Coordinates of C-alpha atoms in Angstrom, one line a residue:
X1 CA 106.3 96.6 117.7
X2 CA 106.3 99.9 115.8
X3 CA 104.3 100.2 112.6
X4 CA 104.9 103.0 110.1
X5 CA 102.5 103.9 107.3
X6 CA 103.6 106.4 104.7
X7 CA 101.4 108.3 102.3
X8 CA 101.5 111.2 100.0
X9 CA 103.7 110.0 97.1
X10 CA 102.8 110.4 93.5
X11 CA 103.8 111.8 90.2
X12 CA 104.7 115.5 89.9
X13 CA 106.3 117.8 87.4
X14 CA 109.8 119.3 88.0
X15 CA 109.4 122.3 90.3
X16 CA 106.3 120.9 91.9
X17 CA 105.7 120.0 95.5
X18 CA 104.6 117.0 97.5
X19 CA 104.1 116.4 101.2
X20 CA 104.8 112.9 102.6
X21 CA 103.3 111.7 105.8
X22 CA 104.3 108.9 108.1
X23 CA 102.0 107.8 110.9
X24 CA 103.6 105.7 113.6
X25 CA 102.0 103.4 116.1
X26 CA 102.7 103.6 119.9
X27 CA 102.7 106.2 122.6
X28 CA 106.5 106.5 122.8
X29 CA 106.8 108.4 119.4
X30 CA 107.7 111.7 120.9
X31 CA 110.9 110.6 122.6
X32 CA 112.6 109.3 119.4
X33 CA 114.2 110.8 116.4
X34 CA 112.6 110.0 113.1
X35 CA 114.0 110.0 109.6
X36 CA 113.2 109.9 105.9
X37 CA 115.3 107.9 103.5
X38 CA 115.0 107.3 99.8
X39 CA 116.1 104.7 97.3
X40 CA 116.3 105.2 93.6
X41 CA 116.5 102.2 91.2
X42 CA 120.0 100.7 91.2
X43 CA 121.1 103.0 94.0
X44 CA 121.8 102.7 97.7
X45 CA 119.3 103.8 100.2
X46 CA 120.2 107.3 101.4
X47 CA 119.3 109.5 104.3
X48 CA 117.2 112.5 103.3
X49 CA 116.3 114.2 106.5
X50 CA 116.2 113.5 110.3
X51 CA 114.4 115.2 113.1
X52 CA 115.1 114.9 116.8
X53 CA 112.6 114.5 119.5
X54 CA 112.7 118.2 120.1
X55 CA 112.3 119.1 116.5
X56 CA 115.8 119.8 115.4
X57 CA 116.3 118.9 111.8
X58 CA 119.2 118.0 109.5
X59 CA 119.2 117.3 105.8
X60 CA 121.2 115.7 103.1
X61 CA 123.1 118.4 101.0
X62 CA 121.1 117.4 98.0
X63 CA 117.8 118.5 99.5
X64 CA 118.8 121.4 101.7
X65 CA 116.7 124.5 101.1
X66 CA 114.0 122.5 99.3
X67 CA 112.8 119.9 101.8
X68 CA 111.5 120.3 105.3
X69 CA 111.0 117.6 107.8
X70 CA 108.6 118.2 110.7
X71 CA 106.7 116.3 113.3
X72 CA 103.4 116.4 115.1
X73 CA 103.9 114.4 118.3
X74 CA 100.3 114.2 119.5
X75 CA 99.4 112.8 116.1
X76 CA 102.4 110.4 116.0
X77 CA 103.2 111.8 112.6
X78 CA 106.3 112.9 110.7
X79 CA 106.1 114.9 107.5
X80 CA 108.4 115.6 104.6
X81 CA 107.5 118.7 102.7
X82 CA 109.2 118.6 99.3
X83 CA 109.4 121.7 97.2
X84 CA 111.2 122.6 94.0
X85 CA 111.3 118.9 93.1
X86 CA 113.8 117.7 90.6
X87 CA 113.9 114.5 88.5
X88 CA 116.8 113.3 90.6
X89 CA 114.4 113.2 93.6
X90 CA 112.6 110.3 92.0
X91 CA 112.8 107.4 94.4
X92 CA 110.9 105.3 96.9
X93 CA 110.8 107.2 100.1
X94 CA 110.8 105.4 103.5
X95 CA 110.0 106.5 107.0
X96 CA 112.4 105.2 109.7
X97 CA 112.0 104.9 113.4
X98 CA 115.3 104.1 115.2
X99 CA 113.9 101.8 117.9
X100 CA 115.7 98.6 118.7
X101 CA 118.8 97.2 117.0
X102 CA 117.7 97.7 113.4
X103 CA 114.9 100.2 113.7
X104 CA 111.6 100.1 111.9
X105 CA 110.7 100.9 108.4
X106 CA 107.6 101.8 106.5
X107 CA 106.6 100.2 103.3
X108 CA 107.7 103.1 101.2
X109 CA 105.9 105.5 98.9
X110 CA 106.9 106.2 95.4
X111 CA 107.8 109.7 94.3
X112 CA 108.2 110.3 90.6
X113 CA 109.3 113.7 89.3
X114 CA 108.9 113.9 85.5
X115 CA 107.8 116.2 82.8

């Protein structure tokens, strides 16, 4: 079993920054890709960013140039640095580990961008 614990969400003003963290259990963390997803009220969950086991990242068009995904394998942690936040970034953000058929999800952390 893989357990994921997110932290770092909160309320910020437009243009502000937050860094989300996701700590994963298990010693096999380093061989898997990891991802961040988000879900706004009434919307489908969408992929925000993914990072390969070697640190290669890809992003949704909506966050390119503003968000950075990174990982610290010895700490079993993946981060999402969010800069230049916009109100449309408001959502619950989820960490995802693609192990097994359905993968594993964290509990989510709320990010609210509002003036």
